[in-house]
Each structure stands twice: as C-alpha cells, then as structure tokens.
Amino acid sequence: MTLWLALSLAASAWLLGLWLLERLRLQRLLRWAARDAAEPAPQLAGPLAELAYRFEKALRQREAQGRRERERLQQLLQALEAYPNGLMLLDGDDHIQWLNQVAADQLGLERERDLQQNVRNLVRHPAFVDLLQHDQGSATLGQGGAQQLAVTLRRFGDERPPGRSSLIVLQDITERLRMERMRRDFVANVSHEIRSPLTVLSGFLETLQTLELAPAERQRSLRLMRQQTERMQLLVTDLLTLATLEGAPKPPADDWLPLAALLQRCFADAQAADQGRHQLSIDRLDGATQISGEEAEWISAFGNLISNALRYTPEGGTVHIAWKRLADGRGEFAVLDTGPGIAAEHIPRLTERFYRVDSSRSRETGGTGLGLSIVKHILQRHGAELIISSQPGQGSQFRIRLPAHRVR
Ligand code: ADP
C-alpha cells in the first residue's frame, strides 16, 4: 500500500515536472512568436519543435513574399518615375495620391507638400477643372508661346464611396505644336511661291491664245514665260535639296577633300556666272589643307554664299573669298562683299526658309529664299557654324567656321 502510494506520488511528481517543463517550453515559444520570430526558433523537442519549425517556415515564406512584392512595387514606381510624361493618381475625391516628378514640374506642384491635397485647389486652369467633371477625356493646357500640355484623364476602380480613382497623363506637346505650325507655314509659303509664277504664266498663255501678237511682243512674252518656269525649277530644285539633306545619313568624318581645288572650283563657277560684273578675288591657298565631309554639300554651302554676295552686290562692287586656319585648329571660310549690307534685326532670321530682306531684289536675281537655310542645314550636319556680320551700307561678311576635327 505504502509502496503503491509512493509510486503514484512519484508518478504524479514526474508528470507535474513534465507538464511544467512543457509549459516552460510553450512560454518560450510564445515569447519567441510574440517577437515576430525575429531570432531563430528556441531549441525545443517533440511536437513543440515541429510546431515552431512549421510556424517559422510559414513566417519566413510570408516575409520573403512580402519582400518580393515590395521590390516589385518599388520597381514599378521607379519605372513610372522614369516615364517621360507626367503621371498623377487621384482618389475618388480628387486628392493627389501619387505623382511623378515630371507631373510635379509640369503643373508647378511640390511632391511632398502637395500629396493628399485636392488637385482642384492647386491646378485652377479652367480646361483642367472641366476635365475633372468627366469620367474620361483630354484637354490642352497653356496658351501662346508658353508650354503646351496635353492632359488625359481616365477614371478606374469601383463606384463605392469615395468613388473611382483617376489616372492623369500629362504630355508636353509644345514642340509638336511648333512643328505642326512650321509645317503649315511651310506649305503656305511654298504654295505662295509657286502661285505667283503660275499666275504670270497662265496670263501670258491666255494672251497668246486670244490675241494676235506682233513677233517682237510674242518673243517678249515667251521670254518672260521662260523666266517664270526657270524660277519654279529653281524653287523645286532647292526644295528637293532641303528634303534630301533632311533624310541624308551623317556626312563622313574621314573623307578628306583638297580644299584649294574645291574652292578654286567654286571660284571658277562664280566667275563664269558673274561674267565680269564684279571684281571677284580669292586668297592664295596652300595645296596641303584638307577638309572632311560631303564634297557636294561643301561646294553647295560655299557656292551659295559666293552667289549671294554676287547677286546682292551692285555691279562693279567687290567680292572676296578668304580662307584661314584659326589658332584653335578650326578653319574659317569667308565671303566679303561691298554690297548693301543688312540691318541687325534681319540677321538672326536670314536662315529661316523664305525669309528675305528685300523680296523683289531676291526674285529679280533668281533667289528662292531657301539658299541660306540650305547652307545652315549643311553646316549643322558637319558641326560647322555660320557667322554673319553686316551693317547697312557697309557690305556683308558671311563666315563658315569648320570644327578642328574636319580640317587638317
Ligand atoms: P535668296 O534666295 O532670297 O537669296 P537666301 O536664303 O540665300 O535667299 O538669303 C536670304 C536673304 O538674305 C536674301 O533674300 C537677302 O535679303 C539676304 N542676303 C543674303 N546674302 C546677302 C548678301 N551678301 N548681302 C545682302 N543681303 C544678303
């Protein structure tokens, strides 16, 4: 009996001990779990060890998944940040939830300060406010010469309060509108240039058809008709040159051309065309200098400046062609004339297509108004620059500066 009692007491004590030990382990496990299992799981045995292992594994998996999702979100935000257009997210009440730096700059907002603000209080442009009334649509913001923004709005998400969110895309279309305007002006200019000779031609044709002209009169009409067709031909040739230059590949950097031969050729062409009307001269050129690029384009650029000088300088005037190497290695081609000169306000505009200081003088001498814009194009392609110095009554100097890497 006593033995039995002793045994059961010992068994109870042992069980109690076991229970206490298990409780202690459970407490360690709970403390570990309460600290979000930041450290490795406590050393346990039996089912608790299994439980800790499974708990830790699930937790680590969840953490890894969370990390991956955060990285993906970060990547997505970085991509939206790198997007070249402005992006903005609004909640159902039009409060700013997120915007990239481009959008902030375009709308004059400050990212940190203006987050969670109602966009209606910050962007008050009527077209923008009007856009916010709709579920989707586009508008253009900005007027005159300032920045022009195309804004597109799309609402998305469900209807429950506070309503659908909005995605706003902002695109700077200033340059596109400028190009469209240039294209429209260009077409209008070309049409105008072609219409005048065509009007003259059709007038003469009608006269020839309806009237019996004396031979001398008839000859005069035919001569004038021919002048007009030549004018149209010159215009078409210059337009084609411009179009070719725009689509042409970059001029070669290592096609070396003998400068003296090239300039002598331009000089001889000019002499032939001028037929002694001006005193035309050229610097003595050393035979060793070479320039690189597209030969036909250099001839066209140099030739254009020489022909302008001859066309605008009255008969008997002087036109001189010069070449020198600058101290920094660049080359300078110059055409100096004793012509009428050009007032300062015209100089920056001379290379615009169809810009003329004196339209009648230009047309009389066979000008198309495109010569200097062709020159400018050629120079840009070769990395060269055009410098014009002139004063009314003092003649003009047109200089082409070639970059050092194109002269040797
Ligand atoms: P255009 O065919 O009319 O000559 P350009 O583009 O070659 O067209 O020249 C633009 C304008 O620049 C000319 O119409 C003329 O008014 C002016 N210009 C160009 N070269 C000279 C010059 N050497 N002297 C005076 N005016 C010039």
Coordinates of C-alpha atoms and ligand atoms in Angstrom, one line a residue:
M1 CA 0.0 0.0 0.0
T2 CA 2.8 2.4 1.0
L3 CA 4.7 1.3 -2.0
W4 CA 1.7 1.9 -4.2
L5 CA 1.3 5.4 -2.7
A6 CA 5.0 6.2 -3.1
L7 CA 4.9 5.1 -6.7
S8 CA 1.8 7.1 -7.5
L9 CA 3.3 10.2 -5.8
A10 CA 6.5 9.8 -7.8
A11 CA 4.5 9.4 -11.0
S12 CA 2.5 12.5 -10.2
A13 CA 5.6 14.4 -9.4
W14 CA 7.1 13.2 -12.7
L15 CA 4.0 14.2 -14.6
L16 CA 3.9 17.6 -12.9
G17 CA 7.6 18.0 -13.8
L18 CA 6.9 17.1 -17.4
W19 CA 3.9 19.5 -17.5
L20 CA 5.9 22.3 -16.0
L21 CA 8.7 21.7 -18.5
E22 CA 6.3 21.7 -21.4
R23 CA 4.7 24.9 -20.2
L24 CA 8.1 26.5 -19.9
R25 CA 8.8 25.5 -23.5
L26 CA 5.4 26.7 -24.6
Q27 CA 6.1 30.1 -22.9
R28 CA 9.5 30.3 -24.7
L29 CA 7.8 29.5 -27.9
L30 CA 5.1 32.2 -27.3
R31 CA 7.7 34.8 -26.3
W32 CA 9.6 34.0 -29.5
A33 CA 6.4 34.2 -31.6
A34 CA 5.4 37.5 -29.9
R35 CA 8.7 39.0 -31.0
D36 CA 7.7 38.1 -34.6
A37 CA 10.1 35.3 -34.6
A38 CA 12.9 37.8 -35.3
E39 CA 15.5 35.4 -33.8
P40 CA 16.0 31.8 -34.7
A41 CA 13.4 29.5 -33.0
P42 CA 14.3 28.3 -29.5
Q43 CA 15.7 24.8 -29.2
L44 CA 12.7 22.6 -28.4
A45 CA 11.8 18.9 -28.6
G46 CA 8.8 16.9 -29.6
P47 CA 5.6 18.4 -31.1
L48 CA 6.5 21.9 -30.0
A49 CA 9.7 21.7 -32.0
E50 CA 7.6 20.7 -35.0
L51 CA 5.2 23.5 -34.4
A52 CA 8.0 26.0 -34.1
Y53 CA 9.6 24.7 -37.3
R54 CA 6.3 25.0 -39.3
F55 CA 5.5 28.4 -37.8
E56 CA 9.0 29.7 -38.6
K57 CA 8.9 28.3 -42.2
A58 CA 5.5 29.8 -42.9
L59 CA 6.6 33.1 -41.5
R60 CA 9.9 33.2 -43.4
Q61 CA 7.9 32.4 -46.6
R62 CA 5.5 35.2 -45.9
E63 CA 8.4 37.6 -45.2
A64 CA 10.1 36.6 -48.5
Q65 CA 6.9 37.1 -50.4
G66 CA 6.4 40.5 -48.8
R67 CA 9.9 41.5 -49.7
R68 CA 9.4 40.4 -53.3
E69 CA 6.2 42.4 -53.5
R70 CA 7.8 45.5 -52.0
E71 CA 10.6 45.2 -54.5
R72 CA 8.2 44.8 -57.4
L73 CA 6.2 47.8 -56.2
Q74 CA 9.5 49.8 -55.9
Q75 CA 10.4 48.7 -59.4
L76 CA 7.0 49.7 -60.8
L77 CA 7.3 53.1 -59.0
Q78 CA 10.8 53.6 -60.4
A79 CA 9.5 52.8 -63.9
L80 CA 6.7 55.3 -63.6
E81 CA 9.2 57.8 -62.3
A82 CA 11.4 57.3 -65.3
Y83 CA 8.3 57.6 -67.6
P84 CA 9.0 60.7 -69.8
N85 CA 5.4 62.0 -69.4
G86 CA 3.7 63.3 -66.3
L87 CA 1.6 60.8 -64.3
M88 CA -0.7 61.5 -61.4
L89 CA -3.1 59.3 -59.3
L90 CA -6.1 60.9 -57.6
D91 CA -8.5 59.3 -55.2
G92 CA -12.3 59.5 -55.6
D93 CA -12.3 63.0 -54.1
D94 CA -9.6 64.2 -56.4
H95 CA -6.9 64.2 -53.7
I96 CA -3.4 63.5 -55.0
Q97 CA -2.3 60.0 -54.1
W98 CA 0.9 59.9 -56.1
L99 CA 2.6 61.8 -58.9
N100 CA 6.0 61.6 -60.6
Q101 CA 8.5 64.4 -60.7
V102 CA 7.6 65.2 -64.4
A103 CA 4.0 65.8 -63.4
A104 CA 5.0 68.0 -60.5
D105 CA 7.3 70.1 -62.7
Q106 CA 4.7 70.4 -65.5
L107 CA 1.9 71.5 -63.1
G108 CA 4.2 73.6 -60.8
L109 CA 3.5 71.3 -57.8
E110 CA 5.7 70.2 -55.0
R111 CA 5.6 66.4 -54.5
E112 CA 5.9 66.1 -50.7
R113 CA 3.9 69.2 -49.8
D114 CA 1.0 68.7 -52.2
L115 CA 0.4 65.0 -51.6
Q116 CA -3.1 64.3 -50.3
Q117 CA -4.2 67.9 -51.3
N118 CA -7.2 68.3 -53.5
V119 CA -5.9 68.9 -57.0
R120 CA -8.7 71.4 -57.8
N121 CA -7.2 73.8 -55.2
L122 CA -3.8 73.5 -56.8
V123 CA -4.4 73.4 -60.6
R124 CA -7.0 76.0 -61.4
H125 CA -6.8 76.0 -65.2
P126 CA -10.5 76.0 -66.4
A127 CA -9.8 73.2 -69.0
F128 CA -8.3 71.1 -66.3
V129 CA -11.2 71.7 -63.8
D130 CA -13.7 70.9 -66.5
L131 CA -11.9 67.7 -67.3
L132 CA -12.2 66.5 -63.7
Q133 CA -16.0 66.6 -64.1
H134 CA -15.8 63.7 -66.5
D135 CA -15.0 60.0 -66.4
Q136 CA -12.5 60.3 -69.2
G137 CA -11.3 62.9 -71.7
S138 CA -8.5 65.1 -72.9
A139 CA -7.7 68.8 -72.8
T140 CA -4.8 71.1 -73.8
L141 CA -3.4 73.4 -71.1
G142 CA -1.4 76.5 -71.8
Q143 CA -1.6 79.4 -74.3
G144 CA 0.6 81.4 -76.6
G145 CA 4.3 80.7 -76.7
A146 CA 4.3 79.0 -73.2
Q147 CA 4.4 75.3 -72.6
Q148 CA 1.5 73.4 -74.0
L149 CA 0.3 70.3 -72.1
A150 CA -2.0 67.6 -73.4
V151 CA -3.8 66.2 -70.3
T152 CA -5.7 62.8 -70.5
L153 CA -7.9 61.6 -67.7
R154 CA -9.2 58.1 -67.1
R155 CA -11.3 57.1 -64.1
F156 CA -10.9 53.5 -62.8
G157 CA -11.8 51.2 -59.9
D158 CA -15.2 50.6 -58.3
E159 CA -18.0 53.0 -57.6
R160 CA -18.2 52.6 -53.8
P161 CA -17.5 55.8 -51.9
P162 CA -15.3 57.8 -52.1
G163 CA -15.8 56.9 -55.8
R164 CA -13.5 55.9 -58.6
S165 CA -9.8 56.8 -58.7
S166 CA -8.3 58.7 -61.6
L167 CA -5.1 58.3 -63.6
I168 CA -3.9 61.5 -65.3
V169 CA -1.3 61.5 -68.0
L170 CA 0.4 64.8 -69.0
Q171 CA 2.4 65.2 -72.2
D172 CA 4.4 68.2 -73.2
I173 CA 3.3 68.9 -76.8
T174 CA 4.9 72.3 -77.2
E175 CA 7.5 71.0 -79.7
R176 CA 4.9 69.0 -81.6
L177 CA 2.6 72.0 -82.0
R178 CA 5.6 74.2 -83.1
M179 CA 6.5 71.6 -85.7
E180 CA 2.9 71.5 -86.9
R181 CA 2.8 75.3 -87.2
M182 CA 6.1 75.2 -89.1
R183 CA 4.8 72.6 -91.5
R184 CA 1.6 74.6 -92.1
D185 CA 3.6 77.8 -92.7
F186 CA 6.0 76.0 -95.0
V187 CA 3.2 74.6 -97.1
A188 CA 1.6 78.1 -97.3
N189 CA 4.9 79.6 -98.3
V190 CA 5.6 77.1 -101.0
S191 CA 2.1 77.5 -102.4
H192 CA 2.6 81.2 -102.4
E193 CA 6.0 81.0 -104.2
I194 CA 4.5 78.7 -106.8
R195 CA 1.3 80.6 -107.3
S196 CA 2.9 83.9 -108.4
P197 CA 4.9 82.5 -111.4
L198 CA 1.9 80.3 -112.3
T199 CA -0.4 83.3 -112.4
V200 CA 2.0 85.1 -114.7
L201 CA 2.3 82.0 -116.9
S202 CA -1.4 81.5 -117.3
G203 CA -1.9 85.2 -118.0
F204 CA 0.6 85.0 -120.9
L205 CA -0.8 81.8 -122.2
E206 CA -4.3 83.3 -122.3
T207 CA -2.9 86.4 -124.2
L208 CA -1.1 84.2 -126.7
Q209 CA -4.2 82.1 -127.2
T210 CA -6.6 85.0 -127.7
L211 CA -4.5 87.8 -129.2
E212 CA -2.6 88.1 -132.5
L213 CA 0.7 89.5 -131.1
A214 CA 3.4 91.2 -133.2
P215 CA 6.5 88.9 -133.4
A216 CA 8.5 91.2 -131.0
E217 CA 5.7 91.2 -128.5
R218 CA 5.3 87.5 -128.8
Q219 CA 9.1 87.0 -128.2
R220 CA 8.9 89.2 -125.1
S221 CA 6.0 87.1 -123.7
L222 CA 7.8 83.9 -124.3
R223 CA 11.0 85.2 -122.7
L224 CA 9.0 86.2 -119.6
M225 CA 7.2 82.9 -119.5
R226 CA 10.6 81.1 -119.6
Q227 CA 11.9 83.2 -116.7
Q228 CA 8.9 82.1 -114.7
T229 CA 9.4 78.5 -115.4
E230 CA 13.0 78.8 -114.5
R231 CA 12.0 80.4 -111.2
M232 CA 9.8 77.4 -110.5
Q233 CA 12.5 75.0 -111.5
L234 CA 15.0 76.7 -109.1
L235 CA 12.4 76.5 -106.3
V236 CA 11.7 72.8 -106.9
T237 CA 15.5 72.1 -107.0
D238 CA 16.1 73.9 -103.7
L239 CA 13.1 72.2 -102.1
L240 CA 14.4 68.8 -103.2
T241 CA 17.9 69.7 -101.9
L242 CA 16.4 70.5 -98.5
A243 CA 14.4 67.3 -98.4
T244 CA 17.4 65.3 -99.4
L245 CA 19.5 66.9 -96.7
E246 CA 16.9 66.2 -94.1
G247 CA 16.9 62.5 -94.8
A248 CA 20.6 62.0 -95.6
P249 CA 22.9 60.0 -93.4
K250 CA 25.6 61.9 -91.4
P251 CA 28.4 63.2 -93.6
P252 CA 31.6 61.1 -93.3
A253 CA 34.3 62.2 -90.9
D254 CA 37.2 60.7 -92.8
D255 CA 36.6 61.5 -96.4
W256 CA 39.3 64.1 -96.9
L257 CA 39.0 66.7 -99.7
P258 CA 41.7 69.0 -101.0
L259 CA 40.5 72.5 -100.0
A260 CA 42.3 74.5 -102.6
A261 CA 40.9 72.5 -105.5
L262 CA 37.4 72.7 -104.0
L263 CA 37.5 76.5 -103.5
Q264 CA 39.1 77.1 -107.0
R265 CA 36.2 75.2 -108.5
C266 CA 33.6 77.4 -106.6
F267 CA 35.6 80.5 -107.7
A268 CA 35.7 79.4 -111.3
D269 CA 31.9 78.6 -111.3
A270 CA 31.2 82.0 -109.8
Q271 CA 33.4 83.8 -112.3
A272 CA 31.7 82.1 -115.2
A273 CA 28.2 83.0 -113.8
D274 CA 29.2 86.6 -113.0
Q275 CA 30.7 87.4 -116.4
G276 CA 32.9 90.2 -115.1
R277 CA 30.2 92.2 -113.5
H278 CA 32.1 92.3 -110.2
Q279 CA 35.7 92.4 -109.0
L280 CA 35.9 88.8 -107.7
S281 CA 39.1 87.6 -105.9
I282 CA 40.3 84.7 -103.8
D283 CA 43.1 84.3 -101.2
R284 CA 46.2 82.4 -102.2
L285 CA 45.5 78.8 -100.9
D286 CA 48.1 76.3 -99.8
G287 CA 47.7 73.0 -101.6
A288 CA 48.1 70.9 -98.4
T289 CA 45.0 71.8 -96.5
Q290 CA 42.2 69.3 -96.5
I291 CA 38.7 69.3 -95.1
S292 CA 36.4 66.4 -94.4
G293 CA 32.8 65.8 -95.2
E294 CA 30.4 65.5 -98.2
E295 CA 32.1 67.2 -101.2
A296 CA 28.8 68.2 -102.9
E297 CA 27.5 69.7 -99.7
W298 CA 30.6 71.8 -99.1
I299 CA 30.5 73.1 -102.7
S300 CA 26.8 73.9 -102.3
A301 CA 27.4 75.8 -99.0
F302 CA 30.5 77.8 -100.2
G303 CA 28.8 78.4 -103.6
N304 CA 25.6 79.7 -102.1
L305 CA 27.5 82.3 -100.1
I306 CA 29.5 83.4 -103.1
S307 CA 26.5 83.6 -105.3
N308 CA 24.5 85.6 -102.7
A309 CA 27.4 88.1 -102.5
L310 CA 27.4 88.5 -106.3
R311 CA 23.6 88.7 -106.5
Y312 CA 23.2 91.4 -103.8
T313 CA 26.3 93.5 -104.6
P314 CA 25.7 96.1 -107.3
E315 CA 27.7 95.8 -110.5
G316 CA 31.2 97.0 -110.1
G317 CA 31.4 96.0 -106.4
T318 CA 34.0 93.8 -104.9
V319 CA 33.6 90.2 -103.6
H320 CA 36.5 88.5 -101.9
I321 CA 36.8 84.8 -100.9
A322 CA 39.1 84.1 -97.9
W323 CA 40.3 81.1 -96.0
K324 CA 42.3 80.9 -92.8
R325 CA 43.2 78.5 -90.1
L326 CA 42.3 79.7 -86.6
A327 CA 44.7 79.4 -83.6
D328 CA 42.5 76.6 -82.1
G329 CA 42.6 74.4 -85.2
R330 CA 39.3 75.4 -86.7
G331 CA 39.1 76.5 -90.3
E332 CA 37.3 79.7 -91.5
F333 CA 35.9 80.3 -95.0
A334 CA 34.7 83.8 -95.6
V335 CA 32.9 85.8 -98.3
L336 CA 33.3 89.5 -98.0
D337 CA 31.3 91.9 -100.2
T338 CA 30.8 95.6 -100.7
G339 CA 27.0 95.2 -101.2
P340 CA 24.1 97.0 -99.5
G341 CA 24.7 95.3 -96.1
I342 CA 21.9 94.0 -93.8
A343 CA 20.2 95.7 -90.8
A344 CA 20.8 94.0 -87.5
E345 CA 17.2 93.0 -87.0
H346 CA 17.2 90.8 -90.1
I347 CA 20.4 88.9 -89.4
P348 CA 19.1 86.3 -87.0
R349 CA 16.3 85.4 -89.3
L350 CA 18.2 85.1 -92.6
T351 CA 18.5 81.3 -92.4
E352 CA 14.7 80.8 -92.0
R353 CA 13.0 79.3 -95.0
F354 CA 11.7 82.0 -97.4
Y355 CA 13.0 84.9 -95.2
R356 CA 14.1 87.8 -97.4
V357 CA 15.2 91.3 -96.6
D358 CA 14.2 92.6 -100.0
S359 CA 11.8 90.2 -101.8
S360 CA 11.9 91.9 -105.2
R361 CA 15.7 92.0 -105.3
S362 CA 15.8 88.3 -104.3
R363 CA 13.4 87.3 -107.0
E364 CA 14.9 89.6 -109.7
T365 CA 18.2 87.8 -109.2
G366 CA 16.8 84.3 -109.2
G367 CA 16.6 83.9 -105.5
T368 CA 14.3 81.3 -103.9
G369 CA 14.6 82.4 -100.3
L370 CA 16.0 78.9 -99.5
G371 CA 19.7 79.4 -100.1
L372 CA 20.8 80.2 -96.5
S373 CA 18.5 77.6 -95.0
I374 CA 20.2 75.0 -97.2
V375 CA 23.6 76.4 -96.0
K376 CA 22.5 76.2 -92.4
H377 CA 21.4 72.6 -92.8
I378 CA 24.7 71.6 -94.4
L379 CA 26.7 73.3 -91.7
Q380 CA 24.7 71.7 -88.9
R381 CA 25.3 68.3 -90.4
H382 CA 29.1 69.0 -90.5
G383 CA 29.2 70.5 -87.0
A384 CA 30.1 73.9 -88.5
E385 CA 28.6 77.3 -87.8
L386 CA 27.6 80.4 -89.8
I387 CA 28.6 83.8 -88.6
I388 CA 27.1 86.9 -90.4
S389 CA 28.4 90.4 -89.7
S390 CA 27.0 93.2 -91.7
Q391 CA 25.7 96.8 -91.4
P392 CA 23.6 98.7 -93.9
G393 CA 25.9 100.5 -96.4
Q394 CA 29.0 98.7 -95.1
G395 CA 28.9 95.4 -97.1
S396 CA 28.5 92.0 -95.5
Q397 CA 30.7 89.2 -94.3
F398 CA 29.4 85.6 -94.3
R399 CA 31.8 83.2 -92.5
I400 CA 31.7 79.5 -92.1
R401 CA 33.7 78.1 -89.2
L402 CA 34.6 74.4 -89.6
P403 CA 35.3 72.4 -86.5
A404 CA 39.0 71.4 -85.9
H405 CA 38.3 67.7 -86.5
R406 CA 37.2 68.5 -90.1
V407 CA 40.4 70.4 -91.0
R408 CA 43.9 69.1 -91.4
Ligands
ADP1 P1 17.6 84.3 -101.5 O1 17.3 83.2 -102.5 O2 16.5 85.3 -101.4 O3 18.9 85.0 -101.8 P2 18.9 83.3 -99.2 O4 18.3 82.3 -98.2 O5 20.1 82.9 -99.9 O6 17.6 83.6 -100.1 O7 19.1 84.7 -98.4 C1 18.1 85.2 -97.6 C2 18.1 86.7 -97.6 O8 19.3 87.2 -97.0 C3 18.1 87.3 -99.0 O9 16.8 87.4 -99.5 C4 18.8 88.6 -98.8 O10 17.8 89.6 -98.4 C5 19.8 88.4 -97.7 N1 21.2 88.2 -98.1 C6 21.8 87.1 -98.3 N2 23.1 87.3 -98.7 C7 23.3 88.6 -98.7 C8 24.4 89.5 -99.0 N3 25.6 89.0 -99.4 N4 24.1 90.8 -99.0 C9 23.0 91.3 -98.6 N5 21.9 90.6 -98.3 C10 22.0 89.2 -98.4

